[in-house]
Coordinates of C-alpha atoms and ligand atoms in Angstrom, one line a residue:
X295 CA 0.0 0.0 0.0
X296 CA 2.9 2.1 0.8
X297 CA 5.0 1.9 -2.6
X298 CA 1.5 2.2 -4.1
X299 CA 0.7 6.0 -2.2
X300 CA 4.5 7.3 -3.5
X301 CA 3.9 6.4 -7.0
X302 CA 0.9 8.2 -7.0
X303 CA 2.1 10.8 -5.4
X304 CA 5.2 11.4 -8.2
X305 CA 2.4 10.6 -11.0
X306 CA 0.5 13.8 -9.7
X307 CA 3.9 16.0 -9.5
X308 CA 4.9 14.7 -13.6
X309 CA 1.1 16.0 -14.3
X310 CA 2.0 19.6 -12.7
X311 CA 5.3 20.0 -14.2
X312 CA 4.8 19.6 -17.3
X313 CA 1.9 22.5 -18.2
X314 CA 5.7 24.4 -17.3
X315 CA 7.6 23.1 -19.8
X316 CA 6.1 22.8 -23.0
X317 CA 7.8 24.0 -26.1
X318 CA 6.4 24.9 -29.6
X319 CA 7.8 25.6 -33.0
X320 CA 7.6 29.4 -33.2
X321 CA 7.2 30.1 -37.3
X322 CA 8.6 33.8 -36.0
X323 CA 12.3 32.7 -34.9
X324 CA 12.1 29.6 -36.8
X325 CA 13.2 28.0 -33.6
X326 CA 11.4 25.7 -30.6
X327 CA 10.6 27.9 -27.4
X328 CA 9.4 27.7 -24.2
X329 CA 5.6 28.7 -24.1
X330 CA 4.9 31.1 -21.6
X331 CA 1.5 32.8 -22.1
X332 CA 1.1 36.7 -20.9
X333 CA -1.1 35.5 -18.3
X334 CA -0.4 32.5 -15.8
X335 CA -2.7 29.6 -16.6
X336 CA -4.6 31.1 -19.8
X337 CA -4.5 31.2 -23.3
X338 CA -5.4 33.5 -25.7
X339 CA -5.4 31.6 -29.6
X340 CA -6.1 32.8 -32.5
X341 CA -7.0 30.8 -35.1
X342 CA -7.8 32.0 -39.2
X343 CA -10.6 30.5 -39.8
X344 CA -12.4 29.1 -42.9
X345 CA -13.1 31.9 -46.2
X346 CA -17.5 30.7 -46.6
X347 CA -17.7 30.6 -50.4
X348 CA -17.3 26.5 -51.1
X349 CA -17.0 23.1 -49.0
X350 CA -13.6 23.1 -46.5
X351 CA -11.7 20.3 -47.9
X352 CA -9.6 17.8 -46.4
X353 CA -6.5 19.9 -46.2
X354 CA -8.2 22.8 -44.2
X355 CA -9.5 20.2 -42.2
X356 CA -5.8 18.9 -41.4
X357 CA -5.4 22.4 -40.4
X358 CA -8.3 22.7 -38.2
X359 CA -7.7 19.4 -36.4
X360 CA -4.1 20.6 -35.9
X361 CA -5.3 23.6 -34.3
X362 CA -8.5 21.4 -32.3
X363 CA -5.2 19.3 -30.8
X364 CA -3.0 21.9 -30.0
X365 CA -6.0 23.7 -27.8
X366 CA -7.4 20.3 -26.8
X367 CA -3.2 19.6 -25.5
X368 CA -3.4 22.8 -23.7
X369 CA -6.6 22.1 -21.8
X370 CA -5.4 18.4 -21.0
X371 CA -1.9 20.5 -19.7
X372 CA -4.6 22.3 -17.5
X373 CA -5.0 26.1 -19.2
X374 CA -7.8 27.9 -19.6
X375 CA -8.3 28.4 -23.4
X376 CA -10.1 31.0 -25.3
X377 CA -9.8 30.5 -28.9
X378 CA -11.2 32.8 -32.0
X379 CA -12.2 31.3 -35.6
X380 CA -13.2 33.9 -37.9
X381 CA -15.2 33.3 -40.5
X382 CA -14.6 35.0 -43.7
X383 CA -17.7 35.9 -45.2
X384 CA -16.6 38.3 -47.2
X385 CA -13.7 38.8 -49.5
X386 CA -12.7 38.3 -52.9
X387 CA -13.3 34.3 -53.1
X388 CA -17.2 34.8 -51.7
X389 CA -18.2 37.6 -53.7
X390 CA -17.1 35.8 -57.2
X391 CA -18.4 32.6 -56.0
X392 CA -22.0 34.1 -55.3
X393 CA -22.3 35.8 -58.6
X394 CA -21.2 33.0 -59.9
X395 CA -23.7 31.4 -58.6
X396 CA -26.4 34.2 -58.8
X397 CA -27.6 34.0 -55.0
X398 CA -26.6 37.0 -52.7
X399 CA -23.6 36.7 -50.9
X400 CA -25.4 35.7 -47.3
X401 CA -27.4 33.4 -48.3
X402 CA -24.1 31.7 -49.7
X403 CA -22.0 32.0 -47.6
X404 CA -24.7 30.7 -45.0
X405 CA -24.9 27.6 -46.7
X406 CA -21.1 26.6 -46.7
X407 CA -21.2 28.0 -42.6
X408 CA -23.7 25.4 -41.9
X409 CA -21.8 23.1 -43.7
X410 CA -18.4 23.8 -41.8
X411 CA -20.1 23.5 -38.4
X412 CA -20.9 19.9 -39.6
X413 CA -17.7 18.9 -41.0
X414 CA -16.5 20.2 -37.5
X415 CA -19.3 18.2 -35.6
X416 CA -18.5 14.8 -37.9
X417 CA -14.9 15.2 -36.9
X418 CA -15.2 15.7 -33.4
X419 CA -13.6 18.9 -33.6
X420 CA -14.6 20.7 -30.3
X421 CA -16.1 24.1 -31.1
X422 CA -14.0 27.1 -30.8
X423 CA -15.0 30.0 -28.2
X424 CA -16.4 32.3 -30.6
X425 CA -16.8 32.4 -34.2
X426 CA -16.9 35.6 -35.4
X427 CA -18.1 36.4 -39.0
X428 CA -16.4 39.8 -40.6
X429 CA -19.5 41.1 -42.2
X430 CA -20.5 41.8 -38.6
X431 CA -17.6 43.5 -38.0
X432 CA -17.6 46.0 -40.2
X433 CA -16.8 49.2 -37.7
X434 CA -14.0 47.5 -36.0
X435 CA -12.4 47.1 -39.2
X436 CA -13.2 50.9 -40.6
X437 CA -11.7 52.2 -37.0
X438 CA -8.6 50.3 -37.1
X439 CA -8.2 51.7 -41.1
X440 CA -8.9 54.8 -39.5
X441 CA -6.1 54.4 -36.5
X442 CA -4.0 53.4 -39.1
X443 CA -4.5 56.5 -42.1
X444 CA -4.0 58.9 -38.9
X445 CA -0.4 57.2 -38.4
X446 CA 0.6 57.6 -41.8
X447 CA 0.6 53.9 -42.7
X448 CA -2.8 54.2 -44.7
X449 CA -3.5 56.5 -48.0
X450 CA -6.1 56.5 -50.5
X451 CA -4.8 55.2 -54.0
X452 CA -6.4 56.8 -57.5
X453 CA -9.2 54.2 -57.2
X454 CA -10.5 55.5 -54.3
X455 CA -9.6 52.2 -52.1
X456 CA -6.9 52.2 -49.4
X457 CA -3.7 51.2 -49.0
X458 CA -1.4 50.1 -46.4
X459 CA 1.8 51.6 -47.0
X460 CA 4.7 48.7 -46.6
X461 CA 7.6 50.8 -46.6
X462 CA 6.3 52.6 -43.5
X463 CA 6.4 49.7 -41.1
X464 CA 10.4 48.6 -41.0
X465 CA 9.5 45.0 -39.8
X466 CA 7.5 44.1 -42.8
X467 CA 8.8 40.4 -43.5
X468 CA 9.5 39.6 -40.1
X469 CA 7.4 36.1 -40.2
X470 CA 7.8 35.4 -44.4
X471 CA 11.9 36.5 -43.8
X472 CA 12.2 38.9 -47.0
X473 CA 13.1 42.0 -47.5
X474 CA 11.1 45.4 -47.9
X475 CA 14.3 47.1 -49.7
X476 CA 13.6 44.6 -52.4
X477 CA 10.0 45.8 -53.2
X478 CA 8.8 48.7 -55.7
X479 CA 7.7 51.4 -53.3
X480 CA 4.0 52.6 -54.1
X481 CA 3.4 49.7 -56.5
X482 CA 0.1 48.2 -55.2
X483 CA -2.3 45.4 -55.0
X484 CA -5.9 45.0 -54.7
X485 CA -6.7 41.3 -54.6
X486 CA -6.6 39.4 -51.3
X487 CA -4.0 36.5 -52.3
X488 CA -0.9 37.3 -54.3
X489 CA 2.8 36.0 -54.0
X490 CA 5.9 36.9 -52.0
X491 CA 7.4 38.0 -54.9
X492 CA 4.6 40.4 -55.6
X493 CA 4.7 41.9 -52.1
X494 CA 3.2 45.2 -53.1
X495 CA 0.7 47.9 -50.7
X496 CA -1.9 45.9 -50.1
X497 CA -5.5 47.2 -49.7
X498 CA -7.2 47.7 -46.5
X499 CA -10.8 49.1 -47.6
X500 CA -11.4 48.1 -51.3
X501 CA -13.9 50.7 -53.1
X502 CA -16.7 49.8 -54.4
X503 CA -16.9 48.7 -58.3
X504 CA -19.0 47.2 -60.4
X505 CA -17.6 43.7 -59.7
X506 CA -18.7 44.0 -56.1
X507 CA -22.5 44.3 -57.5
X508 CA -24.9 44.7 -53.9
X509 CA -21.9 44.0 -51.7
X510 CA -20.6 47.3 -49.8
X511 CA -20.6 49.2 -47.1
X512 CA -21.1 53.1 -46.8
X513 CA -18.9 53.9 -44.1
X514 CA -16.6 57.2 -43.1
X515 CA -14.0 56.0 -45.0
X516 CA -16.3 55.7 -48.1
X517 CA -18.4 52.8 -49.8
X518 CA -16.6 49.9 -50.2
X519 CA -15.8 46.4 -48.5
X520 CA -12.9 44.7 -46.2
X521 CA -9.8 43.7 -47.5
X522 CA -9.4 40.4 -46.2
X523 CA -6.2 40.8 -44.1
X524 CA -7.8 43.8 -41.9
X525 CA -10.8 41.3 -40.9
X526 CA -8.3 39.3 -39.2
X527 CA -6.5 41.8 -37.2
X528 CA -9.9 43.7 -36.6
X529 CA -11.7 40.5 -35.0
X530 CA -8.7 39.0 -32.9
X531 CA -8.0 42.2 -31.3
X532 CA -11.6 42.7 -30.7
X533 CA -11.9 39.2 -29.0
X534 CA -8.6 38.5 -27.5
X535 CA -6.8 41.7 -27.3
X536 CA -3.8 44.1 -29.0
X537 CA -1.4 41.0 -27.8
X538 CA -2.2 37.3 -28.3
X539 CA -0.4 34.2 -27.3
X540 CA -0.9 31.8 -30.6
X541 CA -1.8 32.4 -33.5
X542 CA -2.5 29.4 -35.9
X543 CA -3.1 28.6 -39.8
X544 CA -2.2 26.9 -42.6
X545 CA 1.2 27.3 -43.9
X546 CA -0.3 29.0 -47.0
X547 CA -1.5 31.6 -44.7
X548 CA 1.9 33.0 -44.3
X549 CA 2.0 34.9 -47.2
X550 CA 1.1 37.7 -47.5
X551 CA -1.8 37.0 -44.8
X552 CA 0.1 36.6 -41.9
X553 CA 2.4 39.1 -42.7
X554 CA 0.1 41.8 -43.2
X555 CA -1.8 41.1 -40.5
X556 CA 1.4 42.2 -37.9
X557 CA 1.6 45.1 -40.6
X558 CA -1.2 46.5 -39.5
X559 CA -2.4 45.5 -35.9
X560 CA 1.5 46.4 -35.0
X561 CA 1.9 49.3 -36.6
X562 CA -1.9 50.5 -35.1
X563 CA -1.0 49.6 -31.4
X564 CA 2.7 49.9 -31.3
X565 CA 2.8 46.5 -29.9
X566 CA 3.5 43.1 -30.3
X567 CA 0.8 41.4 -32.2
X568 CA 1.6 37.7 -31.6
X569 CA 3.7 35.8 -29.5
X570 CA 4.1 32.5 -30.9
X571 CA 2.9 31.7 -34.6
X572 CA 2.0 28.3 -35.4
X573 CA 1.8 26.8 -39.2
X574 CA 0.5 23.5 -40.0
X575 CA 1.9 22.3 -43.2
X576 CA 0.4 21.0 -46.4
X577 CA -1.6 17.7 -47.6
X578 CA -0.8 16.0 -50.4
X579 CA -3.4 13.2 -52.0
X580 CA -1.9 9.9 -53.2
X581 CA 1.6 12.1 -53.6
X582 CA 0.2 14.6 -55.8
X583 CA -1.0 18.0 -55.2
X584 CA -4.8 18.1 -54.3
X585 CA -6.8 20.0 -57.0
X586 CA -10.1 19.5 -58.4
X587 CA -8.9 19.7 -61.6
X588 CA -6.4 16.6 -60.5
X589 CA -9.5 14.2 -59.8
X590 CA -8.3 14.1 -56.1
X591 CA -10.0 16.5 -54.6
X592 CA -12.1 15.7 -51.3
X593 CA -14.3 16.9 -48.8
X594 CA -15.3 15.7 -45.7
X595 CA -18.5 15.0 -46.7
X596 CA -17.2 13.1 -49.7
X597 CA -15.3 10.9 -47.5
X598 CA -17.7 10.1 -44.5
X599 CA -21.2 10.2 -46.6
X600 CA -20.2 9.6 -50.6
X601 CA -17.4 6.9 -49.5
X602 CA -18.4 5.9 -46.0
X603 CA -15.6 5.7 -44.7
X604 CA -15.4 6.1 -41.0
X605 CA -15.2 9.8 -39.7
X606 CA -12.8 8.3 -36.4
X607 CA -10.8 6.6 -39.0
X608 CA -10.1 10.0 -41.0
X609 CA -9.7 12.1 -37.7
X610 CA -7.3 9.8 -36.6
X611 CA -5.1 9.7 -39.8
X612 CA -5.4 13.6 -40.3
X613 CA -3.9 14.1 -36.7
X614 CA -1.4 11.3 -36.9
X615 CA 1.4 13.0 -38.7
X616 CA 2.9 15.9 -37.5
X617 CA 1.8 19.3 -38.1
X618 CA 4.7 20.4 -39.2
X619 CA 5.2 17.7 -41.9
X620 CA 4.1 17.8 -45.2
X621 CA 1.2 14.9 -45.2
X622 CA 0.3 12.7 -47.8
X623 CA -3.4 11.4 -47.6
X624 CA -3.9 8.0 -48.8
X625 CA -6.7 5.7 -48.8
X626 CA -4.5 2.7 -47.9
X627 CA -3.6 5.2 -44.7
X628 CA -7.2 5.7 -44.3
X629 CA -7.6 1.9 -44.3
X630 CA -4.6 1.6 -41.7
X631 CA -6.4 4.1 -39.7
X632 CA -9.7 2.1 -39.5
X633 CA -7.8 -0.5 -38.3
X634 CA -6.2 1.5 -35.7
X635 CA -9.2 3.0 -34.4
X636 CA -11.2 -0.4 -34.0
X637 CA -8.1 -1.8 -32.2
X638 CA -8.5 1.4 -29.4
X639 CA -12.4 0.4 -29.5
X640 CA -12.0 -3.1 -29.1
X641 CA -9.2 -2.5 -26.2
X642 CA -11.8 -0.3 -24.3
X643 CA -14.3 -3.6 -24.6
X644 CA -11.6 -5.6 -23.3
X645 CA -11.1 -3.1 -20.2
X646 CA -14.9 -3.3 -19.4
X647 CA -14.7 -7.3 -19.5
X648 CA -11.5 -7.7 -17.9
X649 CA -11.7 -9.4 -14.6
X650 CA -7.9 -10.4 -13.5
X651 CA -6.3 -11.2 -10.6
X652 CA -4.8 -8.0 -8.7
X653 CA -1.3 -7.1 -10.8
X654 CA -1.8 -3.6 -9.6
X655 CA 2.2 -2.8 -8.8
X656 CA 3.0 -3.4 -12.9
X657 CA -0.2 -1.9 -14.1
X658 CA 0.4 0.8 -11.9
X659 CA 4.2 1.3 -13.7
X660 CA 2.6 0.8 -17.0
X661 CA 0.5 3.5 -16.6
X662 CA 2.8 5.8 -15.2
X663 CA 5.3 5.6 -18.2
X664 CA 3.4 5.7 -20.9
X665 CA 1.5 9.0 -18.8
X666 CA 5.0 10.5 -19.0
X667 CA 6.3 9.3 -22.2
X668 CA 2.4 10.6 -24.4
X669 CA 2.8 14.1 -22.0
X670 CA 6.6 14.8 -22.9
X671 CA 6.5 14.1 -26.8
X672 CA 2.8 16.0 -26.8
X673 CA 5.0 18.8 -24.9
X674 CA 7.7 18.7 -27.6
X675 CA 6.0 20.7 -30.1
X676 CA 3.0 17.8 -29.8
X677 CA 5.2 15.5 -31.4
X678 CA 2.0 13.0 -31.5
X679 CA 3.9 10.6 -33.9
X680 CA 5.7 9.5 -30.6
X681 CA 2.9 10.6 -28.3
X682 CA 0.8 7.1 -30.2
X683 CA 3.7 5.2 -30.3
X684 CA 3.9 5.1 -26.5
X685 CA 0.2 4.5 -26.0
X686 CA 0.1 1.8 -28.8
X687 CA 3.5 0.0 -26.6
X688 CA 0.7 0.5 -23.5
X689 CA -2.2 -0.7 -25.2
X690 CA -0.5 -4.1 -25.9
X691 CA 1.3 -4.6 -22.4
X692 CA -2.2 -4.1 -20.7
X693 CA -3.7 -6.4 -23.7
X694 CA -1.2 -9.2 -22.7
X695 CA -1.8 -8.8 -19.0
X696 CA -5.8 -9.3 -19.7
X697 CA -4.6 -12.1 -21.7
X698 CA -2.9 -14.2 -19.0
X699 CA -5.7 -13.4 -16.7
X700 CA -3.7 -10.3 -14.6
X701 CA -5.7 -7.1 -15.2
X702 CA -8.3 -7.1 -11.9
X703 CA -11.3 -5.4 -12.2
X704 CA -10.4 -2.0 -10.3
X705 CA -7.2 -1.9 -12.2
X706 CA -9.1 -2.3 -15.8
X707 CA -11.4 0.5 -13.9
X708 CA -8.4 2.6 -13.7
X709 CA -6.6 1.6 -17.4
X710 CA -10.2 2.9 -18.7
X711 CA -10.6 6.3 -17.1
X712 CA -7.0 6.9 -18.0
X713 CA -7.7 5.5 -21.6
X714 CA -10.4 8.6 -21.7
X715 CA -7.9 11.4 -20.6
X716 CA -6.0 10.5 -23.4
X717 CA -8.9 10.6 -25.9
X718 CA -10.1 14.0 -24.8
X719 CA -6.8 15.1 -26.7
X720 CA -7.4 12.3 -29.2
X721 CA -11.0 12.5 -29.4
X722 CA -10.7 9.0 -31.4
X723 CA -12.3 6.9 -28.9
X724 CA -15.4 7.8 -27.1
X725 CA -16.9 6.3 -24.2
X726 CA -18.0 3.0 -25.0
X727 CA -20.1 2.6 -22.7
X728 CA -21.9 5.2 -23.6
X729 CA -22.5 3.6 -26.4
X730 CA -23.7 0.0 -25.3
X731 CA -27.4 0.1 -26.1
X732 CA -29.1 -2.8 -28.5
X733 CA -31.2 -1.9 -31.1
X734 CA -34.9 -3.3 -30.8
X735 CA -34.5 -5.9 -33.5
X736 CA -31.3 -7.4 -32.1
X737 CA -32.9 -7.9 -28.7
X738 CA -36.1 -9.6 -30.4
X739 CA -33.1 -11.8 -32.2
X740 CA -31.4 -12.4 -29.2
X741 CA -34.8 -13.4 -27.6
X742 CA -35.7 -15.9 -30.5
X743 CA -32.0 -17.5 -30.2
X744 CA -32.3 -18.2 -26.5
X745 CA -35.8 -20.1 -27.3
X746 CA -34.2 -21.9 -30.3
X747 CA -30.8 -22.9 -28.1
X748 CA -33.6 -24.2 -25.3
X749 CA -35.1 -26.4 -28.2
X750 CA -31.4 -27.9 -28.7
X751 CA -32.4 -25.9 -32.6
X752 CA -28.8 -25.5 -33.0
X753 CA -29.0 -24.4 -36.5
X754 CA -31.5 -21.4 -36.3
X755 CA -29.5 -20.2 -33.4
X756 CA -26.5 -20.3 -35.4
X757 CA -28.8 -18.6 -38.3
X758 CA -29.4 -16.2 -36.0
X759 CA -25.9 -15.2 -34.5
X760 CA -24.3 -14.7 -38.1
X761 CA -27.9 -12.2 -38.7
X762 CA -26.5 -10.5 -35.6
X763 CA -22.7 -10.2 -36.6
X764 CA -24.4 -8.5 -40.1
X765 CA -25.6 -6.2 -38.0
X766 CA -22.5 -5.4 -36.4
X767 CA -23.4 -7.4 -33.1
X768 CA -21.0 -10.0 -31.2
X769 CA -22.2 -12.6 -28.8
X770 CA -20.8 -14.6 -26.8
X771 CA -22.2 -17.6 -24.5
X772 CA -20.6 -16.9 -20.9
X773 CA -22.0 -19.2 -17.7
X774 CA -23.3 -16.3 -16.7
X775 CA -25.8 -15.7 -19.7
X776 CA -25.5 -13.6 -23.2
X777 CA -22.7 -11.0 -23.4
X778 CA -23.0 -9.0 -26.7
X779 CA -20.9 -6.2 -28.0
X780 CA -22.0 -3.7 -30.7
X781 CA -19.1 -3.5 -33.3
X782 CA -19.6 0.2 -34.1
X783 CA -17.0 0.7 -37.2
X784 CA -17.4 -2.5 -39.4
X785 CA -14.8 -3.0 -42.3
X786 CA -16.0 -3.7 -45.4
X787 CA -13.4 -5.1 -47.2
X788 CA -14.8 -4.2 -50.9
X789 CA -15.8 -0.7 -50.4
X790 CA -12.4 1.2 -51.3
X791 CA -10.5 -1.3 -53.4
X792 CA -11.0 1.1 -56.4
X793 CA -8.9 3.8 -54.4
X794 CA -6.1 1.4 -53.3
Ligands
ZN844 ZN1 -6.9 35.2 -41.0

C-alpha cells in the first residue's frame, strides 16, 4: 500500500510540471521555445478561420484538427483556453463565387457556414470559443483603417480604395523572412492572395466597383468592402486583445496573410501582435497536389457520406502526422487508420470485460510511463507521432496482461478512465459505454436464439448469431448468460479497393 501511495504521489507531481515546460515551434524565430503565455494559466489563440464561399476540404480540415489538438493539449496540460475562428464571409473568393452562382452573398455564404459547423461536428472537432463572421464586424475594421491613415501607414490610392503603406512599417517580412528594400515602393495590389514576390501595398478598404454588385458598405472611409487581411486583425484584437499568445493557420496563410496582419495591428498599437505563430503544413493526395482539376479533390462529406468511410478513422489519420510535416493522404492510410481506431475500440471492450487477478504494482508502472512518455512528446511541439507510439507500446502490455488473466477489475477501472484522458486530446475513442445500447430488432433476435438454443435448434440459433454479426453485433455464451458487443466501425473489405 505504501510503494503504491508514492507512485501516485510522483504521477500527480509529472502532471503539474509539465503544463511548465512545454515547447512549440515558433514560425517567428524559426526556432522551438518555451511557451509562456502573458497570463499564468490562460490562453489566448487565434485561429484564421475558414473563407465561406465553397466546401472546406480535407486539407483545411488537417489544419483545423491541428489547431482542435493543440487547444485540446493545452486544456489536458490544464490552461484555460479562449480561442477565435473567424469566418470570412466576405472577400474576394465569396463575392465571385455568389455571382457566380447568382444568389446573394449571405445566403451563400450561410450555406457553406452550416456546412463547416458539420464537418467540424463529424470530426469531433470541439467548437472554438467564438466564431466571429467579418461582415458583422464592419466598424471594427473601418476604425482600425482609420487608427491606421491617422499614423501615416494608410493613404487613399487613385481608385479610391486604401492602402497600407509597406515601406512605412520597417518590420515588414518579419514572419515570411524577405526583405522590404527589395520591393517597388508605391506599387500596389488590390486582390486578397498574391505571391511573395509580388509583395506590393496591399489594400485595407477596397472601393466599391462594379464587380462587387450589392456587396458594400457606406462607411466614413467611403463605400466599399474589407480587404481580407484587416478582418483578421480587426476581430482578434476585438476578442482577445492588442497582444495574443498563438496564433495558428495553414502554412499558405503565411503569405502575405500573416504578414500583413502584424503590418497593421503592430503598426496601429505599437505592440507586439503575436507571441508564438504556429503553421501547419500541407496535404498532399496519393503524392500529388490536391486540385479539383487533378480528380483528387475531397471533402469531408465526400469521405464520411459519398465513401463511407469512418469519420474516427479520417480524424485519426489527419492528426497522426505531425503538423509540421508535409502529409500525404492516402486511402490505404485511411484503411490503416480504421484498423487503428477499432483496435483502441475493441481495447476499451476488453477493459470493461477484464476481470484479472490483482497485478496492480505493474499496471500501476505501466500507466505511469506511458503518462510521462504521451505528456513529454505532446510537450515537444506535440510530437504525437511519438505521443501514439507510446500508447500503442501501453495498449498491448495491458492487452497481454488481460490475456494471462492479470488485469483485476479495479485496475481495468483505472486503465479505462485513464484511456479517456487521453482521448479527450485524441478524441478517437469515445466512451463505449456510452454507447452499449441494443437496437430493438437485435434484442427480439437475441430473444428468439435463447428459445431456439432451449429447443437444442442448434442451426436457427446459429442462423441467428451470423444475422446478428451483419448487423455489427458479437455474442458470446458466458456461464453467466448472453454477453454482446456492438461492433460500431465495421470494415468492409470491398468498399475502397478502387482507391487502393
Ligand atoms: Zn486570418
Amino acid at each position: 500500500m505504501f510503494k503504491y501511495g508514492f507512485l501516485l504521489f510522483l504521477f500527480g507531481k509529472c502532471m503539474s510540471q509539465a503544463a511548465e515546460n512545454i515547447h512549440f515551434f515558433n514560425t517567428l524565430s524559426r526556432k522551438k521555445e518555451k511557451f509562456i503565455p502573458i497570463e499564468k494559466g490562460k490562453v489566448k489563440m487565434y485561429t484564421c478561420g475558414p473563407t465561406v464561399y465553397d466546401y472546406a476540404h480535407i486539407g483545411n480540415f488537417r489544419s483545423f484538427l491541428f489547431e482542435d489538438i493543440l487547444r485540446r493539449w493545452l486544456e489536458y496540460r490544464g490552461f484555460q483556453v479562449t480561442q477565435v475562428m473567424n469566418l470570412t464571409d466576405v472577400d474576394d473568393r465569396t463575392i465571385a463565387a455568389s455571382k457566380k452562382e447568382g444568389i446573394p452573398l449571405k445566403e451563400h455564404t450561410g450555406k457553406y457556414v452550416k456546412a463547416f459547423f458539420e464537418d467540424l461536428d463529424t470530426l469531433h472537432v470541439q467548437r472554438a470559443s467564438i466564431y466571429p463572421r467579418a461582415t458583422e464586424h464592419i466598424p471594427e475594421m473601418v476604425a482600425l483603417i482609420k487608427k491606421l491613415m491617422e499614423k501615416g501607414y494608410g493613404y487613399v490610392g487613385e481608385d479610391g480604395s486604401i492602402y497600407y503603406k509597406i515601406a512605412k512599417f520597417k518590420n515588414y517580412g518579419q514572419l515570411s523572412k524577405f526583405k522590404v528594400a527589395e520591393l517597388k515602393v508605391g506599387a500596389r495590389v488590390k486582390v486578397d492572395e498574391y505571391d511573395k514576390e509580388q509583395a506590393q501595398d496591399f489594400a485595407l478598404w477596397k472601393a466599391w466597383d462594379e464587380g462587387d454588385g450589392d456587396v458594400f458598405w457606406e462607411t466614413e472611409i467611403g463605400k466599399g468592402r474589407p480587404g481580407w487581411h484587416i478582418e483578421c486583425s480587426a476581430m482578434s484584437m476585438k476578442y482577445l486583445g492588442e497582444t495574443l499568445d498563438i496564433h495558428t493557420g495553414g502554412v499558405d496563410n503565411m503569405f502575405p496573410h500573416h504578414e500583413n496582419e502584424i503590418a497593421q495591428s503592430e503598426a496601429a498599437t505599437g505592440k507586439k501582435f503575436v507571441n508564438y505563430w504556429m503553421h501547419c503544413e500541407h496535404l498532399m493526395v496519393e503524392g500529388k497536389r490536391m486540385g479539383k482539376r487533378f480528380g483528387n479533390y475531397y471533402t469531408v462529406q465526400d469521405l464520411t457520406k459519398k465513401l463511407k468511410h469512418d469519420p474516427r478513422a479520417v480524424r485519426y489519420l489527419l492528426i497522426s502526422t505531425h503538423y509540421r510535416q508535409q502529409f500525404n493522404f492516402t486511402f490505404a492510410g485511411l484503411e490503416a487508420a480504421k484498423n487503428v481506431v477499432d483496435r483502441l475500440v475493441n481495447f476499451m471492450y476488453r477493459l470493461l470485460d477484464a476481470d484479472g487477478k490483482d497485478c496492480g504494482e505493474e499496471t500501476q508502472l505501466l500507466m505511469m510511463q506511458v503518462n510521462k512518455s504521451f505528456g513529454e512528446a505532446m510537450d515537444d511541439d506535440l510530437n504525437i507521432g511519438i505521443a501514439l507510439a507510446a500508447l500503442f507500446d501501453f495498449v498491448r502490455d495491458i492487452n497481454n496482461l488481460i490475456d494471462v488473466g492479470k488485469l483485476s477489475r479495479r485496475k481495468a477501472n483505472e486503465v479505462y478512465a485513464m484511456m479517456l484522458g487521453f482521448d479527450k486530446v485524441l478524441g478517437v475513442i469515445g466512451d463505449v459505454r456510452k454507447e452499449e445500447k441494443l437496437p430493438k430488432e437485435a434484442e427480439e433476435l437475441i430473444r428468439r436464439r435463447e428459445e431456439a438454443r432451449k429447443a437444442k435448434d442448434w442451426k436457427t440459433a446459429d442462423q441467428i448469431r451470423l444475422q446478428l454479426q451483419a448487423m455489427g453485433i458479437t455474442i458470446q455464451d458466458t456461464p453467466q448468460g448472453i454477453k454482446w458487443r456492438i461492433e460500431k466501425h465495421q470494415t468492409n473489405p470491398t468498399k475502397n479497393d478502387s482507391h487502393m
